[in-house]
Coordinates of C-alpha atoms in Angstrom, one line a residue:
Chain H
M243 CA -17.8 22.4 -2.1
Q244 CA -19.3 21.6 1.3
Q245 CA -17.6 18.7 2.9
P246 CA -20.1 16.1 4.0
N247 CA -19.2 14.6 7.4
S248 CA -16.2 16.8 8.0
Q249 CA -14.9 16.4 11.5
P250 CA -15.4 19.3 13.8
T251 CA -11.7 19.5 14.5
S252 CA -10.6 19.2 10.9
A253 CA -9.8 22.9 10.7
L254 CA -7.1 22.2 13.4
M255 CA -5.5 19.4 11.5
L256 CA -4.0 18.9 8.1
R257 CA -6.0 16.6 5.9
E258 CA -4.6 13.2 5.0
T259 CA -3.2 13.0 1.5
A260 CA -6.0 11.3 -0.6
S261 CA -5.6 7.7 -1.7
Q262 CA -5.6 6.6 -5.3
T263 CA -5.6 3.2 -6.8
A264 CA -2.3 1.5 -7.1
G265 CA -3.2 0.9 -10.8
P266 CA -2.3 -1.9 -13.2
Y267 CA 1.5 -1.6 -12.9
V268 CA 1.9 -1.6 -9.2
H269 CA 4.2 -4.6 -9.6
I270 CA 7.0 -2.6 -11.3
G271 CA 7.2 -0.4 -8.2
L272 CA 6.5 -2.7 -5.3
A273 CA 6.8 -6.3 -6.6
L274 CA 9.7 -6.1 -9.1
A275 CA 10.2 -9.9 -9.5
A276 CA 6.5 -10.4 -10.1
A277 CA 6.7 -7.9 -12.9
G278 CA 9.6 -9.8 -14.4
N279 CA 11.9 -6.8 -14.0
P280 CA 15.4 -6.8 -12.6
T281 CA 15.5 -6.7 -8.8
R282 CA 17.6 -4.7 -6.4
D283 CA 20.0 -6.2 -3.9
E284 CA 17.3 -6.2 -1.2
E285 CA 13.6 -6.5 -1.9
I286 CA 10.6 -6.7 0.4
W287 CA 8.9 -9.8 -0.7
N288 CA 7.0 -12.9 0.3
E289 CA 9.4 -14.9 2.4
L290 CA 8.7 -13.7 5.9
A291 CA 10.3 -16.7 7.5
K292 CA 13.5 -18.5 6.6
P293 CA 13.8 -22.2 7.4
D294 CA 15.5 -21.5 10.7
A295 CA 12.7 -19.2 12.1
D296 CA 11.1 -20.2 15.3
G297 CA 7.6 -21.6 14.9
E298 CA 5.6 -23.8 12.5
Q299 CA 6.6 -23.2 8.9
I300 CA 3.5 -22.6 6.7
E301 CA 2.7 -21.4 3.3
V302 CA -0.4 -19.2 2.8
V303 CA -1.9 -19.1 -0.7
G304 CA -5.0 -17.7 -2.3
T305 CA -6.6 -15.9 -5.1
V306 CA -8.4 -12.6 -5.3
I307 CA -11.8 -12.6 -6.9
D308 CA -13.9 -9.8 -8.3
G309 CA -17.7 -9.3 -8.2
N310 CA -18.1 -11.4 -11.4
G311 CA -16.3 -14.3 -9.9
D312 CA -13.3 -13.6 -12.1
L313 CA -9.7 -13.7 -10.9
I314 CA -8.0 -10.5 -10.1
R315 CA -4.6 -11.0 -11.8
D316 CA -3.0 -7.7 -10.9
A317 CA -3.4 -7.5 -7.1
F318 CA -0.7 -6.5 -4.7
I319 CA -1.0 -7.6 -1.0
E320 CA 0.9 -6.6 2.1
A321 CA 1.0 -8.9 5.2
W322 CA 1.6 -8.0 8.8
Q323 CA 1.8 -10.6 11.5
A324 CA 3.2 -11.5 14.9
D325 CA 5.9 -14.1 15.4
A326 CA 5.3 -17.5 16.9
N327 CA 5.1 -15.9 20.4
G328 CA 2.5 -13.4 19.4
E329 CA 4.9 -10.5 19.3
Y330 CA 5.3 -8.1 16.4
Q331 CA 8.9 -7.6 15.1
P332 CA 8.8 -4.1 13.6
E333 CA 12.4 -3.9 12.6
F334 CA 12.5 -5.2 9.1
D335 CA 15.9 -6.9 8.5
L336 CA 16.5 -9.5 5.8
E337 CA 19.3 -10.9 7.9
K338 CA 16.9 -12.1 10.5
P339 CA 15.1 -15.4 10.3
F340 CA 11.7 -13.8 10.6
N341 CA 10.1 -10.5 9.6
S342 CA 6.6 -9.5 10.6
F343 CA 6.1 -7.7 7.2
G344 CA 5.9 -9.2 3.7
R345 CA 4.5 -8.6 0.3
T346 CA 3.0 -10.7 -2.4
A347 CA 1.1 -10.3 -5.6
T348 CA -1.1 -12.0 -8.2
T349 CA -0.1 -11.9 -11.8
F350 CA -1.1 -13.7 -15.0
D351 CA 1.3 -16.5 -14.0
H352 CA 1.1 -19.2 -11.3
G353 CA -2.7 -19.6 -11.6
S354 CA -3.0 -16.0 -10.4
E355 CA -2.3 -17.1 -6.9
W356 CA -0.5 -15.1 -4.3
S357 CA 1.6 -16.9 -1.7
L358 CA 3.5 -16.1 1.5
K359 CA 6.2 -18.3 3.1
T360 CA 5.9 -17.7 6.8
I361 CA 5.4 -19.2 10.2
K362 CA 2.1 -19.5 12.0
P363 CA 1.7 -16.5 14.2
G364 CA 1.0 -16.9 18.0
S365 CA -1.9 -15.3 19.8
V366 CA -1.7 -11.6 20.0
A367 CA -2.7 -9.7 23.1
H368 CA -5.9 -7.7 23.2
P369 CA -6.7 -4.8 25.6
S370 CA -9.7 -6.7 26.9
G371 CA -7.4 -9.4 28.3
T372 CA -8.9 -12.1 26.1
P373 CA -6.2 -12.9 23.5
Q374 CA -6.9 -12.5 19.8
A375 CA -6.8 -15.7 17.9
P376 CA -3.7 -16.1 15.6
H377 CA -4.2 -13.9 12.5
I378 CA -2.4 -12.2 9.7
N379 CA -3.4 -8.6 8.7
L380 CA -3.6 -8.3 4.9
S381 CA -4.0 -5.1 2.8
I382 CA -5.1 -5.5 -0.8
F383 CA -4.2 -3.0 -3.4
A384 CA -5.0 -3.2 -7.1
R385 CA -6.3 -1.5 -10.2
G386 CA -10.0 -0.6 -9.5
I387 CA -9.4 -0.5 -5.7
N388 CA -9.4 3.2 -4.8
I389 CA -8.2 2.7 -1.2
Q390 CA -6.7 -0.5 0.1
L391 CA -9.0 -3.2 1.5
Q392 CA -7.9 -4.3 4.9
T393 CA -8.7 -7.7 6.2
R394 CA -7.5 -10.5 8.5
L395 CA -6.7 -14.1 7.9
Y396 CA -7.5 -16.6 10.7
F397 CA -6.8 -20.3 10.7
D398 CA -9.4 -23.1 10.6
D399 CA -7.5 -25.3 13.0
E400 CA -7.8 -22.7 15.8
T401 CA -11.5 -23.2 16.4
E402 CA -11.4 -22.5 20.1
A403 CA -9.3 -19.4 19.9
N404 CA -11.4 -18.1 16.9
G405 CA -14.5 -18.7 18.9
K406 CA -13.2 -16.4 21.7
C407 CA -11.4 -13.8 19.5
P408 CA -12.7 -10.3 20.5
V409 CA -12.1 -9.0 17.0
L410 CA -13.7 -11.8 15.1
N411 CA -16.7 -11.7 17.5
R412 CA -17.3 -8.1 16.7
I413 CA -18.5 -9.2 13.3
E414 CA -22.2 -9.4 13.7
S415 CA -22.9 -12.1 11.1
P416 CA -21.4 -15.5 12.0
T417 CA -21.6 -16.4 8.3
R418 CA -19.5 -13.5 7.4
R419 CA -16.9 -14.4 10.0
Q420 CA -16.2 -17.5 8.0
T421 CA -14.9 -15.4 5.1
L422 CA -11.8 -14.7 7.3
I423 CA -10.9 -18.3 8.0
A424 CA -8.2 -19.9 5.9
K425 CA -8.4 -23.6 5.2
R426 CA -5.6 -25.9 6.2
E427 CA -4.3 -28.3 3.5
E428 CA -1.3 -30.6 3.6
A429 CA 0.6 -31.1 0.4
D430 CA 4.0 -32.8 0.0
G431 CA 4.4 -32.9 3.8
K432 CA 4.0 -29.1 4.0
V433 CA 1.3 -27.2 5.7
R434 CA -0.5 -24.8 3.6
Y435 CA -3.5 -22.5 4.3
R436 CA -5.8 -21.4 1.5
F437 CA -7.4 -18.0 1.7
D438 CA -9.3 -16.7 -1.2
I439 CA -10.3 -13.0 -1.0
R440 CA -13.7 -12.1 -2.6
V441 CA -13.9 -8.4 -2.9
Q442 CA -17.5 -8.3 -3.8
G443 CA -20.7 -10.3 -4.0
E444 CA -21.4 -13.8 -2.8
G445 CA -19.1 -14.8 0.1
E446 CA -17.7 -11.3 0.2
T447 CA -14.7 -11.1 2.5
V448 CA -15.0 -8.9 5.6
F449 CA -13.0 -5.7 5.3
F450 CA -12.1 -3.5 8.2
D451 CA -11.9 0.2 8.9
F452 CA -9.5 1.0 11.7
Chain P
M149 CA 6.4 -0.7 23.2
S150 CA 2.9 -0.3 24.6
Y151 CA 0.2 0.3 22.2
Q152 CA -2.5 0.6 24.8
N153 CA -2.6 4.4 24.6
K154 CA -1.9 4.8 20.9
R155 CA -4.5 6.0 18.5
F156 CA -4.6 7.4 15.0
V157 CA -7.0 10.1 13.8
E158 CA -9.9 8.4 12.1
R159 CA -9.8 8.1 8.3
D160 CA -12.3 10.4 6.7
R161 CA -13.7 8.1 4.0
N162 CA -15.7 10.9 2.4
W163 CA -12.4 12.6 1.7
H164 CA -10.8 9.5 0.3
P165 CA -12.3 8.0 -2.8
P166 CA -15.2 5.6 -2.2
G167 CA -14.7 1.9 -3.2
Y168 CA -17.5 2.2 -5.8
A169 CA -16.9 5.0 -8.2
P170 CA -18.5 4.0 -11.4
G171 CA -16.8 6.6 -13.6
Y172 CA -13.7 4.5 -13.0
K173 CA -15.1 1.3 -14.5
T174 CA -12.8 -1.2 -12.9
S175 CA -14.0 -0.1 -9.5
I176 CA -17.5 -1.4 -10.3
A177 CA -16.6 -5.1 -9.9
R178 CA -13.8 -4.5 -7.4
S179 CA -15.6 -2.6 -4.6
P180 CA -17.2 -4.4 -1.6
Q181 CA -20.9 -4.1 -1.4
Q182 CA -21.0 -4.8 2.4
A183 CA -20.2 -2.1 4.9
L184 CA -16.6 -2.0 6.2
M185 CA -16.4 -3.5 9.7
S186 CA -15.3 -0.6 11.9
M187 CA -12.9 -1.6 14.7
Q188 CA -13.8 0.7 17.6
K189 CA -10.6 -0.3 19.3
P190 CA -7.8 -1.1 17.0
T191 CA -5.3 -3.5 18.5
V192 CA -1.5 -3.8 18.4
S193 CA -2.0 -5.6 15.1
E194 CA -3.3 -2.4 13.5
L195 CA -1.3 0.2 15.6
S196 CA 2.1 -1.3 14.8
G197 CA 4.0 -1.5 11.5
P198 CA 7.4 -2.2 9.9
D199 CA 10.5 0.0 10.3
F200 CA 12.8 -0.2 7.3
R201 CA 15.9 1.4 8.6
K202 CA 17.8 -1.9 8.2
L203 CA 16.7 -2.4 4.6
R204 CA 19.9 -2.1 2.6
M205 CA 19.3 0.3 -0.3
G206 CA 21.5 0.8 -3.3
P207 CA 23.3 4.1 -3.9
H208 CA 20.9 5.0 -6.8
D209 CA 17.6 3.7 -5.4
N210 CA 16.2 7.2 -5.4
D211 CA 17.8 8.3 -8.6
L212 CA 15.9 7.1 -11.7
L213 CA 18.3 8.9 -14.0
L214 CA 21.0 6.5 -13.0
N215 CA 19.3 3.3 -11.6
F216 CA 18.5 1.7 -14.9
R217 CA 21.6 2.6 -16.9
Q218 CA 22.7 0.0 -19.4
D219 CA 26.2 -1.3 -18.7
Q220 CA 26.9 -1.8 -22.4
S221 CA 25.9 1.6 -23.6
P222 CA 25.7 3.9 -20.6
G223 CA 23.3 6.8 -21.3
L224 CA 20.7 8.9 -19.7
P225 CA 16.9 8.6 -20.1
V226 CA 15.1 10.9 -22.5
G227 CA 12.8 13.4 -21.0
E228 CA 12.4 16.3 -18.6
R229 CA 14.9 16.0 -15.8
I230 CA 13.2 16.7 -12.5
V231 CA 13.7 16.4 -8.8
M232 CA 10.6 15.3 -6.9
F233 CA 10.9 16.0 -3.2
G234 CA 8.8 16.8 -0.2
R235 CA 8.2 16.1 3.4
V236 CA 6.1 13.4 5.1
V237 CA 4.2 14.8 8.1
D238 CA 1.3 13.6 10.0
Q239 CA -2.0 15.5 10.4
F240 CA -0.7 17.5 13.3
G241 CA 2.3 18.6 11.2
K242 CA 4.7 16.4 13.0
P243 CA 7.5 15.1 10.7
V244 CA 7.5 11.4 10.0
P245 CA 11.3 10.4 10.0
H246 CA 12.9 7.3 8.6
T247 CA 9.8 6.1 6.8
L248 CA 9.8 4.3 3.5
V249 CA 8.7 6.2 0.4
E250 CA 8.5 4.3 -2.8
M251 CA 7.5 5.4 -6.3
W252 CA 7.0 4.1 -9.8
Q253 CA 6.1 5.7 -13.1
A254 CA 5.9 5.5 -16.8
N255 CA 8.7 7.0 -19.0
A256 CA 8.6 10.3 -20.8
G257 CA 6.4 8.8 -23.5
G258 CA 3.9 7.3 -21.1
R259 CA 5.1 3.7 -21.4
Y260 CA 5.6 1.5 -18.4
R261 CA 8.4 -1.1 -18.1
H262 CA 5.8 -3.9 -17.6
K263 CA 5.0 -6.8 -19.9
N264 CA 1.3 -6.0 -19.9
D265 CA 1.8 -2.5 -21.1
N266 CA 1.4 -2.7 -24.9
Y267 CA 1.1 1.0 -25.6
L268 CA 2.9 1.8 -28.9
A269 CA 5.1 4.5 -27.4
P270 CA 8.6 2.9 -26.9
L271 CA 10.4 1.9 -23.8
D272 CA 13.5 3.9 -22.9
P273 CA 16.6 1.6 -22.7
N274 CA 17.9 3.8 -19.8
F275 CA 14.8 4.1 -17.8
G276 CA 13.3 1.6 -15.4
G277 CA 10.8 3.8 -13.5
V278 CA 11.1 2.7 -9.9
G279 CA 12.5 4.4 -6.9
R280 CA 12.6 4.2 -3.1
C281 CA 14.1 6.0 -0.2
L282 CA 13.7 6.6 3.5
T283 CA 12.7 10.0 4.8
D284 CA 15.5 11.7 6.8
E285 CA 15.3 12.7 10.5
H286 CA 13.1 15.7 9.6
G287 CA 10.7 13.8 7.3
W288 CA 12.2 14.8 4.0
Y289 CA 12.4 12.5 0.9
R290 CA 13.8 13.1 -2.6
F291 CA 13.9 11.4 -5.9
R292 CA 15.5 12.4 -9.2
T293 CA 13.7 11.3 -12.3
I294 CA 12.2 12.3 -15.6
K295 CA 8.7 13.7 -15.8
P296 CA 6.4 10.9 -17.0
G297 CA 4.2 11.3 -20.0
P298 CA 0.4 10.9 -20.1
Y299 CA -1.0 7.7 -21.6
P300 CA -4.2 6.3 -23.0
W301 CA -6.2 3.7 -21.2
P302 CA -9.3 1.7 -21.9
N303 CA -12.0 3.3 -19.7
D304 CA -14.0 5.7 -21.8
P305 CA -13.5 5.6 -25.5
N306 CA -10.8 8.3 -25.2
S307 CA -9.5 8.3 -21.7
W308 CA -5.9 9.6 -20.9
R309 CA -4.2 9.5 -17.6
P310 CA -2.6 12.8 -16.6
S311 CA 1.2 12.6 -16.1
H312 CA 1.5 11.0 -12.7
I313 CA 3.9 9.3 -10.3
H314 CA 2.6 6.5 -8.1
V315 CA 3.7 7.2 -4.5
S316 CA 3.6 4.7 -1.6
V317 CA 4.3 5.7 2.0
M318 CA 4.3 3.5 5.1
G319 CA 4.2 5.9 8.0
P320 CA 4.5 4.7 11.6
S321 CA 2.0 1.8 11.3
I322 CA -0.1 -0.2 8.9
S323 CA -3.0 2.2 9.9
T324 CA -1.1 5.1 8.2
R325 CA -0.2 3.0 5.1
L326 CA -1.1 5.0 2.0
I327 CA -0.7 4.7 -1.8
T328 CA -1.5 7.7 -3.9
Q329 CA -0.5 9.4 -7.1
M330 CA 1.3 12.7 -7.6
Y331 CA 0.0 14.8 -10.5
F332 CA 1.7 17.9 -11.9
E333 CA 0.6 21.4 -11.3
G334 CA -1.4 22.9 -14.2
D335 CA -1.9 19.7 -16.2
P336 CA -5.2 20.1 -18.1
L337 CA -5.8 16.3 -18.1
I338 CA -6.3 16.3 -14.3
P339 CA -10.0 17.4 -14.3
L340 CA -10.8 15.0 -17.1
C341 CA -9.4 11.9 -15.4
P342 CA -11.9 9.3 -14.1
I343 CA -9.4 8.1 -11.5
V344 CA -8.8 11.7 -10.2
N345 CA -12.6 12.1 -10.2
T346 CA -13.2 9.2 -7.9
L347 CA -12.6 12.0 -5.3
K348 CA -15.7 14.0 -4.5
D349 CA -13.9 16.9 -3.0
A350 CA -11.9 19.3 -5.0
E351 CA -9.7 20.1 -2.0
A352 CA -8.8 16.5 -1.7
V353 CA -7.6 16.5 -5.3
E354 CA -5.3 19.5 -4.4
T355 CA -3.5 17.2 -1.9
M356 CA -2.3 15.1 -4.8
I357 CA -0.7 17.8 -7.0
G358 CA 3.0 18.4 -7.0
R359 CA 4.0 22.0 -7.3
L360 CA 6.7 23.5 -9.5
D361 CA 9.4 24.7 -7.1
M362 CA 11.8 27.0 -8.9
A363 CA 13.8 27.6 -5.7
H364 CA 14.8 24.0 -5.5
S365 CA 15.4 23.5 -9.2
K366 CA 19.0 23.3 -10.4
P367 CA 20.0 25.9 -13.0
M368 CA 21.0 24.4 -16.3
D369 CA 20.2 20.9 -15.0
C370 CA 16.7 20.1 -13.7
L371 CA 13.4 21.5 -12.5
A372 CA 11.9 20.6 -9.1
Y373 CA 8.4 19.5 -8.0
R374 CA 7.5 19.5 -4.4
F375 CA 5.0 17.0 -3.1
D376 CA 4.3 16.8 0.7
L377 CA 2.6 13.8 2.0
V378 CA 0.3 13.9 5.0
V379 CA -0.4 10.6 6.9
R380 CA -2.9 10.1 9.7
G381 CA -2.2 11.9 12.9
E382 CA -0.9 10.0 15.9
L383 CA -2.6 10.7 19.2
Q384 CA -2.1 9.6 22.8
T385 CA -5.3 8.7 24.6
Y386 CA -5.1 10.1 28.1
F387 CA -8.1 8.5 29.7
E388 CA -8.5 5.0 28.4
N389 CA -10.3 3.1 31.1
Q390 CA -13.1 4.6 33.2

């Protein structure tokens, strides 16, 4: 079969292994606690920051919604974010107070919300010299999603930084930029940001290719 | 580390399955309608990723024959004993050392240890179906498991998944992050599967098929399947600013 849009150099390179959906039971493999299964000694889960981590402790919560407006109750999400100083900490180590990487999931429990316990990231450098506004990279995997959806979560109390962010400003439609802004809520003296991900249709979240 | 000069080979989204692939019904309402926003210049946020060398793994994390043994009645899982192994390389053939490879699967009868799986085939008391390991310094990974069975699923009136193992690999950054499925060489269910058929290119399907490897099988013990993973190639950009 003729490959449409094959790259001229493709004959010189191996082809990437093709993606497949993570399917309905992704939780047994990558989110053991969410599946209700026994966990191992160390799991990669949704507490990126311990209470003694530097920075502002926050919780980030949300739902994932399909094109019919229904909750996606079997999503698996990975988060990647800088520390409070805007630096990534690649070395994943559960002994440390903060890790840049975490995982969360939606299930049929807990109102089908995902949540991350973390700290608010600092501004991350951009090659242009204008810093990127604070953000968390999120990748969404689920049954029905053939290749992960990559997005970014920004914060609604960073209006000025968001207005200047070189990545956010690359999105042509200002209305669509708003789909990436999490809303601050305060509950029980804790700071929480809500970020609902709409994979299709009205208010569809912006997804990136990079 | 400087990410200024780092770049990964662009993902060929005609090679990967599209978001909207109506033969796989769940994708219809779970695929974006808007175009993806292409980042012409990915930043450190996309070019970096986690390193799991400090994650403490258990001694049987990559051995599914032993990692769900019941203390009360120790036994082995029922099914075809296999080793699944391979190498993680990038598109230039460069090994990807010390990267996290994870996998999960159904048991020999096609039943998952998950509360939402109500298929009438029984659970195996000695099988959990989850494994993980890091690639070694040359990019090799290995698991020992039992070959999963096919199972029915509600897509078409009579859809069955081929035997498959879900495989997750991180690679050097979140740009290389990949989740796929390994199928088994010669399985006649492969060409019938709506999820396999989300791919438009038969050659791309070949990248997902584990090959029977007699040389690496263990006589009188277990067969072996080899499954190499290719993640996006890492480039240096030599002339970034004009």
